[in-house]
């Protein structure tokens, strides 16, 4: 037995005489290198069937990471799963604790910054701090106050809890009404694997049991074009299928019992699904089961959305399925399908995720107004590609990219695209890449020059709300002034100064672009002149100079430009700004 570190011995000293925590034994070192301490906790409220007055726990400390986790003991510990607790399974046989650790850390701990979450860092202080938090958790569990009205709603911990595979879904404004009308029913759902992604899928459409499409989720170009790879059975429930206090069913038999309380007989669903499947195809095979139900964003509020959970490995009999002791006929296959959801075999819960735009971009800082705009990018070069990518990731779903150039290898030093796009039109290649960057992105590549003369192409450009010029070309500015935009637009013109020393930004909200004013304001800015004679040359021979700028420069100005575009969308105006990078790296803003 290794020598117990003094810092851990200090824990037992600090707990001596504690009113509600008592050590039940010494520290033990385990094969994985972690240390554990058995303790007893007493709570100050009336005991319940799930939380007796005294419960046994193990404090587990990992020296390498300085992590502290508190687990229920297998003997004398709680066996149910409560809210704010991981699934309380038995766990490995060689460990004396179960796996249901309560959530005792502060929310900011997820960022990994000690200064943000306020938790002690010294191991002895940290362990005692966690045990004090355990007492609060126990009292709340016994009084059913782990969550209160107004708290964010959290789903139960999934058995297995792996991040992948994941099945994504999106809803619609009338989801609650639509799926309420479908309760006590079932049907089919088409699942597509995202191209090039690993273990990532999306629900493409819902069909009734006769295979007629009844619901078509709105996806971006990338997922819309993805082929269907899996079939699922959908069931719409009136509530979350959970075992009290807060545990997803672990076996098919448990799930059947819960679903039955919502008025759905799962064996009958499987029997009918298997029959329908064999009628249409010779194949049975494995399917998914997806369970939908209404939920609220916060505890105590009315439901606001329809959520889906997924179970894998649902096997239906095919036309050749036979089992010893049964005749090889349809009646026997029906019996086999009915028996599957009543077995005590473990469920394989898959991770599902709502890919609603506002949820996906909750960390991006975008705005609802920005996401409602249709944006046209003129110029898919280095700056244009970076700004376009920022905007798509921040909420723009409808975008057009206009450029007639072909991507060359030399462009890659500071472009958002990669080698696989070389030789392709910049606009089309960037549109494909951006459409694949977010599930809802619908980016159109416009591989022609500006301005178009064909009336159909002109009308294609008139539908956009925001027009962003990234060409740094006076000719394009003049052409934008003469072009028939079909109404008022938010115009933005972006241009990096020589050697990417600065960024010129002009914006206006008008029916035609004020090119004269934009060029006059640009000329009045104290911008360093271009040193063309000292510019780098690309290749050998009599070539033209190339614009000197690093990928870091482009990234800097694209970030600043994106922020300014957002301001222009939120508060349309006419204005001009020159952002200048100083020798020390600071950026100075000059309004003009």
Coordinates of C-alpha atoms in Angstrom, one line a residue:
X1 CA 0.0 0.0 0.0
X2 CA 1.6 3.3 -1.1
X3 CA 2.3 6.0 1.6
X4 CA -0.7 8.3 1.9
X5 CA 0.3 11.8 0.9
X6 CA 0.3 14.3 3.8
X7 CA -2.1 16.6 1.9
X8 CA -4.7 13.8 1.9
X9 CA -4.1 12.9 5.5
X10 CA -4.9 16.6 6.2
X11 CA -8.5 15.9 4.9
X12 CA -9.2 13.4 7.6
X13 CA -7.9 15.8 10.2
X14 CA -10.1 18.6 8.8
X15 CA -13.2 16.3 8.9
X16 CA -12.6 15.2 12.5
X17 CA -15.5 16.3 14.6
X18 CA -17.6 17.4 11.6
X19 CA -21.3 17.5 12.4
X20 CA -22.5 15.8 9.3
X21 CA -19.5 14.1 7.6
X22 CA -17.6 11.2 9.1
X23 CA -14.7 9.1 7.7
X24 CA -15.5 5.4 7.5
X25 CA -12.0 4.3 6.8
X26 CA -8.6 5.3 5.6
X27 CA -7.5 6.5 2.2
X28 CA -6.9 3.7 -0.4
X29 CA -4.9 3.8 -3.6
X30 CA -6.3 2.0 -6.6
X31 CA -4.8 0.5 -9.7
X32 CA -5.5 3.6 -11.9
X33 CA -3.5 5.8 -9.5
X34 CA -6.6 7.5 -7.9
X35 CA -7.1 7.7 -4.1
X36 CA -10.5 7.1 -2.4
X37 CA -11.8 7.9 1.0
X38 CA -15.0 6.3 2.4
X39 CA -17.3 8.8 4.2
X40 CA -20.8 8.9 5.7
X41 CA -23.1 11.9 5.1
X42 CA -26.1 12.8 7.2
X43 CA -28.8 15.2 6.1
X44 CA -30.9 17.6 8.2
X45 CA -34.3 17.0 6.6
X46 CA -36.8 14.2 6.7
X47 CA -35.5 11.0 5.1
X48 CA -37.2 9.6 2.1
X49 CA -37.2 6.2 0.4
X50 CA -34.5 7.4 -2.1
X51 CA -32.5 9.4 0.4
X52 CA -32.2 7.9 3.9
X53 CA -30.9 9.9 6.8
X54 CA -27.4 8.5 6.4
X55 CA -25.7 7.6 3.2
X56 CA -22.2 6.2 2.3
X57 CA -20.0 7.8 -0.2
X58 CA -16.5 7.6 -1.7
X59 CA -14.4 10.7 -2.3
X60 CA -12.1 10.0 -5.3
X61 CA -9.0 12.1 -5.9
X62 CA -6.8 12.0 -9.0
X63 CA -3.4 13.5 -8.2
X64 CA -2.4 14.1 -11.8
X65 CA -5.4 16.2 -12.7
X66 CA -6.2 17.4 -9.2
X67 CA -9.8 16.3 -9.9
X68 CA -12.2 15.5 -7.1
X69 CA -15.3 13.3 -7.6
X70 CA -17.8 12.0 -5.1
X71 CA -19.6 8.7 -5.8
X72 CA -22.3 6.8 -3.9
X73 CA -21.0 3.7 -2.2
X74 CA -22.3 0.4 -3.5
X75 CA -23.1 -0.6 0.1
X76 CA -25.1 2.0 2.0
X77 CA -25.2 4.6 -0.8
X78 CA -28.1 5.9 -2.8
X79 CA -29.1 3.7 -5.8
X80 CA -31.5 6.0 -7.6
X81 CA -30.6 8.7 -10.2
X82 CA -31.6 12.2 -9.3
X83 CA -31.5 15.5 -11.2
X84 CA -28.0 17.0 -11.4
X85 CA -26.5 13.5 -11.2
X86 CA -24.9 11.2 -13.7
X87 CA -26.5 7.8 -14.3
X88 CA -26.2 5.8 -11.1
X89 CA -25.2 2.5 -12.5
X90 CA -23.2 -0.1 -10.6
X91 CA -19.9 0.5 -12.4
X92 CA -16.9 -1.8 -12.4
X93 CA -16.9 -4.7 -10.1
X94 CA -13.4 -3.8 -8.7
X95 CA -14.6 -0.4 -7.4
X96 CA -16.6 -0.1 -4.2
X97 CA -18.6 2.9 -5.6
X98 CA -21.4 3.4 -8.0
X99 CA -21.1 5.7 -11.0
X100 CA -23.8 8.3 -10.1
X101 CA -21.7 11.3 -9.1
X102 CA -23.7 14.4 -8.2
X103 CA -23.0 17.6 -10.0
X104 CA -21.2 19.5 -7.2
X105 CA -19.0 22.0 -9.1
X106 CA -20.0 25.5 -10.1
X107 CA -21.1 26.1 -13.7
X108 CA -18.0 28.1 -14.6
X109 CA -15.8 25.0 -13.8
X110 CA -16.6 23.7 -17.3
X111 CA -14.2 26.4 -18.7
X112 CA -11.3 24.9 -16.7
X113 CA -10.2 28.3 -15.3
X114 CA -9.6 28.1 -11.5
X115 CA -10.0 31.9 -11.2
X116 CA -13.4 31.8 -12.8
X117 CA -15.2 29.1 -10.8
X118 CA -14.0 30.1 -7.3
X119 CA -13.2 26.5 -6.2
X120 CA -10.3 25.9 -3.9
X121 CA -7.1 24.6 -5.6
X122 CA -5.3 22.9 -2.7
X123 CA -6.4 19.2 -2.6
X124 CA -7.4 19.1 1.1
X125 CA -9.4 22.4 0.8
X126 CA -11.0 21.2 -2.4
X127 CA -12.1 17.8 -1.1
X128 CA -13.7 19.4 2.0
X129 CA -15.4 22.0 -0.2
X130 CA -16.9 19.3 -2.4
X131 CA -18.2 17.4 0.7
X132 CA -19.9 20.5 1.9
X133 CA -21.5 20.9 -1.5
X134 CA -22.6 17.2 -1.3
X135 CA -24.5 18.0 1.9
X136 CA -26.4 20.8 0.1
X137 CA -27.2 18.4 -2.8
X138 CA -28.4 15.7 -0.4
X139 CA -30.8 18.0 1.4
X140 CA -32.1 19.2 -2.0
X141 CA -32.6 15.7 -3.3
X142 CA -34.5 14.6 -0.2
X143 CA -36.8 17.7 -0.4
X144 CA -37.2 17.5 -4.2
X145 CA -35.7 20.9 -4.7
X146 CA -32.7 20.0 -6.9
X147 CA -34.4 22.1 -9.6
X148 CA -36.7 25.0 -9.1
X149 CA -39.1 26.9 -11.3
X150 CA -37.1 29.1 -13.6
X151 CA -34.0 26.8 -13.7
X152 CA -32.8 25.7 -17.2
X153 CA -34.3 22.4 -18.2
X154 CA -31.8 19.5 -18.3
X155 CA -32.4 16.1 -19.8
X156 CA -31.5 13.0 -17.8
X157 CA -28.0 11.5 -18.2
X158 CA -27.9 9.0 -21.0
X159 CA -26.7 5.4 -20.3
X160 CA -23.3 5.2 -22.0
X161 CA -23.1 9.0 -22.4
X162 CA -20.8 8.9 -25.5
X163 CA -20.6 12.0 -27.6
X164 CA -20.8 10.0 -30.9
X165 CA -22.7 8.7 -32.8
X166 CA -24.9 11.8 -32.7
X167 CA -28.3 12.4 -34.5
X168 CA -29.2 16.0 -35.2
X169 CA -32.6 17.4 -35.8
X170 CA -34.4 20.8 -36.4
X171 CA -38.0 21.7 -35.7
X172 CA -40.5 24.2 -37.0
X173 CA -42.7 26.8 -35.4
X174 CA -45.8 24.6 -35.4
X175 CA -44.0 21.5 -34.0
X176 CA -46.0 21.3 -30.7
X177 CA -49.3 21.4 -32.5
X178 CA -48.2 19.1 -35.3
X179 CA -46.8 16.3 -33.1
X180 CA -49.6 16.6 -30.5
X181 CA -51.9 15.5 -33.3
X182 CA -49.7 12.5 -34.0
X183 CA -49.6 11.1 -30.5
X184 CA -50.4 7.4 -30.1
X185 CA -49.1 7.0 -33.6
X186 CA -45.9 5.9 -35.2
X187 CA -44.2 6.2 -38.6
X188 CA -40.8 6.2 -40.4
X189 CA -38.0 8.7 -40.4
X190 CA -35.2 9.0 -42.9
X191 CA -31.7 9.5 -41.4
X192 CA -28.8 10.8 -43.5
X193 CA -25.1 10.5 -42.6
X194 CA -23.3 13.8 -43.1
X195 CA -20.8 13.4 -45.9
X196 CA -17.2 13.1 -44.8
X197 CA -18.2 13.4 -41.1
X198 CA -17.8 10.5 -38.7
X199 CA -20.7 9.0 -36.8
X200 CA -22.8 12.2 -37.4
X201 CA -26.4 11.9 -38.8
X202 CA -29.4 14.1 -39.4
X203 CA -33.1 13.4 -39.5
X204 CA -34.0 14.4 -43.1
X205 CA -37.8 13.7 -43.2
X206 CA -40.7 12.1 -41.4
X207 CA -43.1 9.7 -43.1
X208 CA -46.3 8.0 -41.9
X209 CA -46.6 4.3 -41.5
X210 CA -47.6 4.1 -45.2
X211 CA -44.3 5.9 -46.1
X212 CA -46.0 9.2 -47.2
X213 CA -43.9 12.2 -46.3
X214 CA -45.6 14.2 -43.5
X215 CA -42.7 16.5 -42.3
X216 CA -39.7 17.8 -44.1
X217 CA -37.2 19.6 -41.8
X218 CA -35.5 22.6 -43.4
X219 CA -31.7 22.0 -43.8
X220 CA -28.9 23.7 -45.5
X221 CA -27.5 22.6 -48.9
X222 CA -25.0 20.1 -47.4
X223 CA -27.5 18.0 -45.4
X224 CA -30.3 18.4 -48.0
X225 CA -28.0 16.7 -50.6
X226 CA -26.9 13.9 -48.2
X227 CA -28.2 10.5 -49.1
X228 CA -30.4 8.6 -46.7
X229 CA -28.4 5.9 -44.9
X230 CA -30.7 4.7 -42.1
X231 CA -34.3 4.3 -41.3
X232 CA -35.9 5.0 -37.9
X233 CA -39.3 4.4 -36.3
X234 CA -40.6 7.6 -34.8
X235 CA -43.1 7.7 -31.9
X236 CA -44.6 11.0 -30.5
X237 CA -45.1 11.0 -26.7
X238 CA -46.9 13.4 -24.4
X239 CA -43.9 13.7 -22.1
X240 CA -40.3 12.8 -21.5
X241 CA -39.9 9.0 -21.0
X242 CA -38.2 9.0 -17.6
X243 CA -38.2 6.8 -14.5
X244 CA -38.4 8.7 -11.3
X245 CA -36.6 10.5 -9.9
X246 CA -34.7 11.3 -13.1
X247 CA -33.5 8.3 -15.1
X248 CA -33.9 7.2 -18.6
X249 CA -35.0 3.5 -18.9
X250 CA -32.1 1.1 -19.2
X251 CA -33.9 -1.9 -20.7
X252 CA -36.5 -2.5 -23.4
X253 CA -38.9 -3.7 -20.8
X254 CA -38.6 -0.5 -18.8
X255 CA -39.0 1.6 -22.0
X256 CA -42.1 -0.3 -23.0
X257 CA -43.6 0.3 -19.6
X258 CA -43.0 4.0 -19.7
X259 CA -44.2 4.4 -23.3
X260 CA -47.4 2.4 -22.4
X261 CA -48.2 5.1 -19.8
X262 CA -48.4 7.5 -22.7
X263 CA -51.0 5.3 -24.4
X264 CA -48.6 3.5 -26.8
X265 CA -48.1 -0.2 -26.9
X266 CA -44.5 -0.7 -28.1
X267 CA -44.8 -4.4 -28.9
X268 CA -47.8 -3.5 -31.2
X269 CA -45.7 -0.8 -32.9
X270 CA -42.8 -3.2 -33.5
X271 CA -45.2 -5.8 -34.9
X272 CA -46.9 -3.3 -37.3
X273 CA -43.6 -1.8 -38.3
X274 CA -42.1 -5.2 -39.1
X275 CA -45.1 -6.2 -41.1
X276 CA -45.1 -2.9 -43.1
X277 CA -41.4 -3.2 -43.7
X278 CA -41.6 -6.7 -45.0
X279 CA -44.5 -5.7 -47.2
X280 CA -42.4 -3.1 -48.9
X281 CA -39.0 -4.7 -49.0
X282 CA -37.3 -8.0 -48.4
X283 CA -34.9 -6.5 -46.0
X284 CA -35.5 -6.1 -42.2
X285 CA -32.3 -5.4 -40.4
X286 CA -31.5 -2.8 -37.8
X287 CA -33.3 0.5 -37.4
X288 CA -33.3 3.4 -34.9
X289 CA -36.1 4.3 -32.6
X290 CA -36.7 8.0 -32.1
X291 CA -39.0 9.2 -29.4
X292 CA -40.3 12.8 -29.5
X293 CA -41.9 14.8 -26.7
X294 CA -42.6 18.4 -25.7
X295 CA -40.2 20.2 -23.4
X296 CA -39.8 23.7 -21.9
X297 CA -36.6 25.7 -22.0
X298 CA -37.0 26.3 -18.2
X299 CA -38.5 24.3 -15.4
X300 CA -42.1 25.3 -14.6
X301 CA -42.8 26.9 -18.0
X302 CA -45.1 25.6 -20.7
X303 CA -43.5 23.4 -23.4
X304 CA -41.9 25.5 -26.2
X305 CA -40.3 22.9 -28.4
X306 CA -40.4 19.2 -29.5
X307 CA -37.3 17.2 -28.6
X308 CA -36.1 13.8 -29.9
X309 CA -34.2 11.0 -28.2
X310 CA -32.8 8.0 -30.1
X311 CA -32.3 4.4 -29.4
X312 CA -30.1 2.3 -31.6
X313 CA -30.2 -1.4 -32.8
X314 CA -33.9 -2.0 -33.3
X315 CA -34.0 -5.2 -35.2
X316 CA -37.1 -6.1 -37.3
X317 CA -37.6 -9.5 -38.9
X318 CA -37.1 -9.8 -42.6
X319 CA -38.9 -12.2 -45.0
X320 CA -36.4 -14.9 -44.3
X321 CA -36.2 -14.6 -40.5
X322 CA -36.8 -17.9 -38.7
X323 CA -36.2 -19.1 -35.1
X324 CA -35.9 -22.5 -33.7
X325 CA -39.2 -23.8 -32.4
X326 CA -41.2 -21.5 -34.7
X327 CA -42.6 -21.9 -38.1
X328 CA -40.9 -19.8 -40.8
X329 CA -44.0 -17.8 -41.6
X330 CA -45.4 -14.3 -41.2
X331 CA -47.2 -15.1 -37.9
X332 CA -44.0 -16.2 -36.3
X333 CA -42.2 -13.1 -37.5
X334 CA -44.9 -11.0 -36.0
X335 CA -44.4 -12.7 -32.7
X336 CA -40.7 -12.2 -32.8
X337 CA -41.1 -8.5 -33.5
X338 CA -43.6 -8.2 -30.6
X339 CA -41.2 -9.8 -28.2
X340 CA -38.2 -7.6 -28.9
X341 CA -39.4 -4.5 -26.9
X342 CA -40.3 -6.5 -23.9
X343 CA -36.9 -8.1 -23.3
X344 CA -34.7 -7.1 -20.4
X345 CA -31.7 -6.4 -22.7
X346 CA -30.0 -3.1 -22.4
X347 CA -31.0 -0.1 -24.5
X348 CA -28.3 1.6 -26.6
X349 CA -29.1 5.3 -26.2
X350 CA -27.6 7.5 -28.9
X351 CA -26.8 11.2 -28.4
X352 CA -29.3 13.5 -30.1
X353 CA -28.8 17.2 -30.6
X354 CA -31.0 20.1 -31.6
X355 CA -29.3 21.9 -34.4
X356 CA -31.7 24.9 -34.3
X357 CA -29.8 28.0 -35.5
X358 CA -30.2 29.9 -32.3
X359 CA -28.8 26.9 -30.3
X360 CA -25.9 26.2 -32.6
X361 CA -24.8 29.8 -32.5
X362 CA -25.5 30.5 -28.8
X363 CA -21.7 30.8 -28.4
X364 CA -21.1 32.9 -31.6
X365 CA -22.4 36.3 -30.5
X366 CA -24.6 36.7 -33.6
X367 CA -27.9 38.5 -33.6
X368 CA -31.4 37.5 -34.8
X369 CA -31.5 40.5 -37.1
X370 CA -28.3 39.4 -38.7
X371 CA -29.5 35.9 -39.2
X372 CA -32.6 37.1 -41.0
X373 CA -30.6 38.9 -43.6
X374 CA -29.6 37.6 -47.1
X375 CA -26.0 38.6 -47.7
X376 CA -24.2 39.0 -51.0
X377 CA -20.4 38.9 -51.0
X378 CA -18.7 40.4 -54.1
X379 CA -15.2 39.1 -54.3
X380 CA -14.3 35.7 -52.9
X381 CA -10.6 36.4 -52.3
X382 CA -8.7 36.2 -49.1
X383 CA -10.6 38.9 -47.2
X384 CA -14.0 38.0 -48.8
X385 CA -13.7 34.3 -48.0
X386 CA -12.8 35.0 -44.3
X387 CA -15.6 37.5 -43.8
X388 CA -18.1 35.2 -45.5
X389 CA -17.0 32.3 -43.2
X390 CA -17.4 34.5 -40.1
X391 CA -20.9 35.6 -41.1
X392 CA -22.1 32.0 -41.8
X393 CA -20.8 30.8 -38.5
X394 CA -22.4 33.8 -36.7
X395 CA -25.9 33.3 -38.1
X396 CA -26.2 34.1 -41.8
X397 CA -27.9 31.2 -43.5
X398 CA -28.7 32.7 -47.0
X399 CA -25.6 34.0 -48.7
X400 CA -24.5 34.5 -52.3
X401 CA -20.8 34.6 -53.2
X402 CA -20.0 36.4 -56.5
X403 CA -16.6 35.9 -58.2
X404 CA -15.6 34.7 -61.7
X405 CA -12.0 33.9 -60.8
X406 CA -10.5 30.4 -60.5
X407 CA -8.7 29.4 -57.3
X408 CA -4.9 29.0 -57.7
X409 CA -2.4 27.3 -55.4
X410 CA -0.8 30.7 -54.7
X411 CA -4.1 31.9 -53.2
X412 CA -4.0 29.3 -50.4
X413 CA -1.5 31.2 -48.3
X414 CA -4.3 33.3 -46.9
X415 CA -7.5 31.9 -48.3
X416 CA -10.3 30.0 -46.4
X417 CA -10.2 27.3 -49.0
X418 CA -7.8 24.3 -49.4
X419 CA -6.0 22.3 -52.0
X420 CA -9.1 20.3 -53.0
X421 CA -10.6 23.6 -54.3
X422 CA -7.7 24.5 -56.6
X423 CA -8.8 24.8 -60.2
X424 CA -12.4 25.3 -59.3
X425 CA -14.2 28.6 -59.4
X426 CA -13.7 30.6 -56.2
X427 CA -17.4 31.4 -55.8
X428 CA -18.6 27.8 -56.3
X429 CA -15.9 26.2 -54.2
X430 CA -16.4 28.7 -51.3
X431 CA -20.2 28.2 -51.5
X432 CA -19.7 24.4 -51.1
X433 CA -17.3 24.8 -48.2
X434 CA -19.5 27.3 -46.4
X435 CA -22.7 25.2 -47.0
X436 CA -20.8 22.3 -45.3
X437 CA -19.7 24.5 -42.4
X438 CA -23.1 24.7 -40.7
X439 CA -26.2 22.5 -40.9
X440 CA -28.5 25.3 -42.0
X441 CA -26.2 27.1 -44.4
X442 CA -27.5 27.7 -47.9
X443 CA -24.7 29.5 -49.8
X444 CA -25.0 30.0 -53.5
X445 CA -21.9 30.3 -55.7
X446 CA -22.3 33.0 -58.4
X447 CA -19.5 32.3 -60.8
X448 CA -19.9 35.3 -63.1
X449 CA -18.5 38.8 -63.2
X450 CA -20.0 42.0 -61.8
X451 CA -22.2 43.5 -63.1
X452 CA -24.2 40.8 -64.9
X453 CA -26.2 41.9 -68.0
X454 CA -28.6 39.0 -68.2
X455 CA -31.9 40.0 -66.6
X456 CA -32.2 36.7 -64.7
X457 CA -28.8 37.2 -63.1
X458 CA -29.7 40.8 -62.2
X459 CA -32.8 39.6 -60.5
X460 CA -30.8 37.0 -58.6
X461 CA -28.7 39.7 -57.0
X462 CA -31.7 42.0 -56.2
X463 CA -33.0 39.6 -53.6
X464 CA -30.1 40.2 -51.2
X465 CA -30.5 42.6 -48.2
X466 CA -26.8 43.3 -47.5
X467 CA -24.2 43.8 -50.2
X468 CA -20.5 43.5 -49.1
X469 CA -17.8 44.5 -51.6
X470 CA -14.5 42.8 -50.9
X471 CA -12.7 43.5 -54.2
X472 CA -10.8 46.7 -53.2
X473 CA -11.6 47.9 -56.8
X474 CA -12.7 51.4 -57.7
X475 CA -14.2 50.0 -60.9
X476 CA -16.5 47.7 -58.8
X477 CA -17.5 50.7 -56.6
X478 CA -18.5 52.7 -59.7
X479 CA -20.4 49.7 -61.1
X480 CA -22.2 49.2 -57.8
X481 CA -23.4 52.8 -58.1
X482 CA -24.9 52.2 -61.5
X483 CA -26.4 48.8 -60.9
X484 CA -30.2 48.5 -60.4
X485 CA -30.4 46.9 -56.9
X486 CA -34.2 46.9 -56.9
X487 CA -34.6 48.8 -53.6
X488 CA -32.7 49.9 -50.5
X489 CA -29.8 47.8 -49.4
X490 CA -27.2 47.9 -46.6
X491 CA -24.0 48.4 -48.5
X492 CA -20.5 47.7 -47.2
X493 CA -17.1 48.2 -48.9
X494 CA -14.0 46.6 -47.4
X495 CA -10.4 47.1 -48.6
X496 CA -7.1 46.3 -46.9
X497 CA -4.4 49.0 -47.3
X498 CA -1.0 48.3 -48.7
X499 CA 0.8 45.4 -46.9
X500 CA -2.4 44.9 -44.9
X501 CA -1.3 47.8 -42.7
X502 CA -5.0 48.8 -42.2
X503 CA -8.6 48.3 -43.3
X504 CA -10.9 50.8 -45.0
X505 CA -14.6 50.3 -44.1
X506 CA -17.5 52.2 -45.7
X507 CA -21.2 51.6 -45.2
X508 CA -24.4 53.1 -46.4
X509 CA -28.1 52.2 -46.3
X510 CA -29.6 53.4 -49.6
X511 CA -31.1 52.3 -52.9
X512 CA -27.9 52.8 -54.8
X513 CA -24.3 52.7 -53.7
X514 CA -22.7 56.2 -53.1
X515 CA -19.4 55.5 -54.9
X516 CA -18.3 59.1 -55.2
X517 CA -18.7 59.7 -51.5
X518 CA -17.0 56.4 -50.6
X519 CA -13.9 57.1 -52.8
X520 CA -13.6 60.7 -51.5
X521 CA -13.7 59.5 -47.9
X522 CA -11.2 56.8 -48.6
X523 CA -8.8 59.3 -50.2
X524 CA -9.0 61.7 -47.2
X525 CA -7.8 59.0 -44.8
X526 CA -4.0 59.2 -44.0
X527 CA -3.3 55.8 -45.6
X528 CA 0.4 54.9 -46.4
X529 CA 1.1 54.9 -50.1
X530 CA 1.6 51.6 -52.0
X531 CA 5.3 50.7 -52.6
X532 CA 4.7 48.7 -55.8
X533 CA 8.4 48.7 -56.7
X534 CA 9.2 46.9 -53.5
X535 CA 6.3 44.4 -53.8
X536 CA 7.1 40.7 -54.1
X537 CA 6.8 39.0 -57.5
X538 CA 5.3 35.6 -57.9
X539 CA 7.3 33.1 -60.0
X540 CA 10.0 33.8 -62.6
X541 CA 9.6 36.2 -65.5
X542 CA 7.8 39.4 -66.1
X543 CA 4.9 39.1 -63.8
X544 CA 2.8 41.6 -62.0
X545 CA 3.5 42.2 -58.3
X546 CA 1.4 40.4 -55.7
X547 CA -0.4 42.1 -52.8
X548 CA 1.8 41.5 -49.6
X549 CA -0.2 40.4 -46.6
X550 CA 0.0 37.5 -44.2
X551 CA -2.8 35.1 -43.2
X552 CA -2.7 36.7 -39.7
X553 CA -3.3 40.1 -41.3
X554 CA -6.3 38.8 -43.2
X555 CA -7.7 37.1 -40.1
X556 CA -7.3 40.3 -38.1
X557 CA -9.1 42.5 -40.6
X558 CA -11.8 39.9 -41.4
X559 CA -12.6 39.8 -37.7
X560 CA -12.8 43.6 -37.4
X561 CA -14.8 43.9 -40.6
X562 CA -17.3 41.3 -39.5
X563 CA -17.9 43.2 -36.3
X564 CA -18.5 46.4 -38.2
X565 CA -20.8 44.6 -40.6
X566 CA -22.9 43.5 -37.6
X567 CA -23.1 47.1 -36.4
X568 CA -24.2 48.3 -39.8
X569 CA -27.0 45.7 -39.9
X570 CA -28.1 46.6 -36.4
X571 CA -27.9 50.3 -37.0
X572 CA -27.9 51.2 -40.7
X573 CA -26.0 54.4 -41.4
X574 CA -23.6 56.1 -43.8
X575 CA -20.0 56.2 -42.4
X576 CA -16.4 55.5 -43.1
X577 CA -13.7 54.1 -40.8
X578 CA -10.0 53.5 -41.3
X579 CA -8.5 50.9 -38.9
X580 CA -4.8 51.2 -38.6
X581 CA -2.4 48.6 -37.1
X582 CA 0.4 50.3 -35.2
X583 CA 4.0 48.9 -34.9
X584 CA 3.2 47.5 -31.4
X585 CA 0.2 45.6 -32.7
X586 CA -2.5 47.9 -31.4
X587 CA -5.3 48.9 -33.8
X588 CA -6.3 52.5 -33.9
X589 CA -9.7 53.6 -35.3
X590 CA -10.0 56.7 -37.4
X591 CA -13.5 57.9 -38.3
X592 CA -14.0 60.0 -41.4

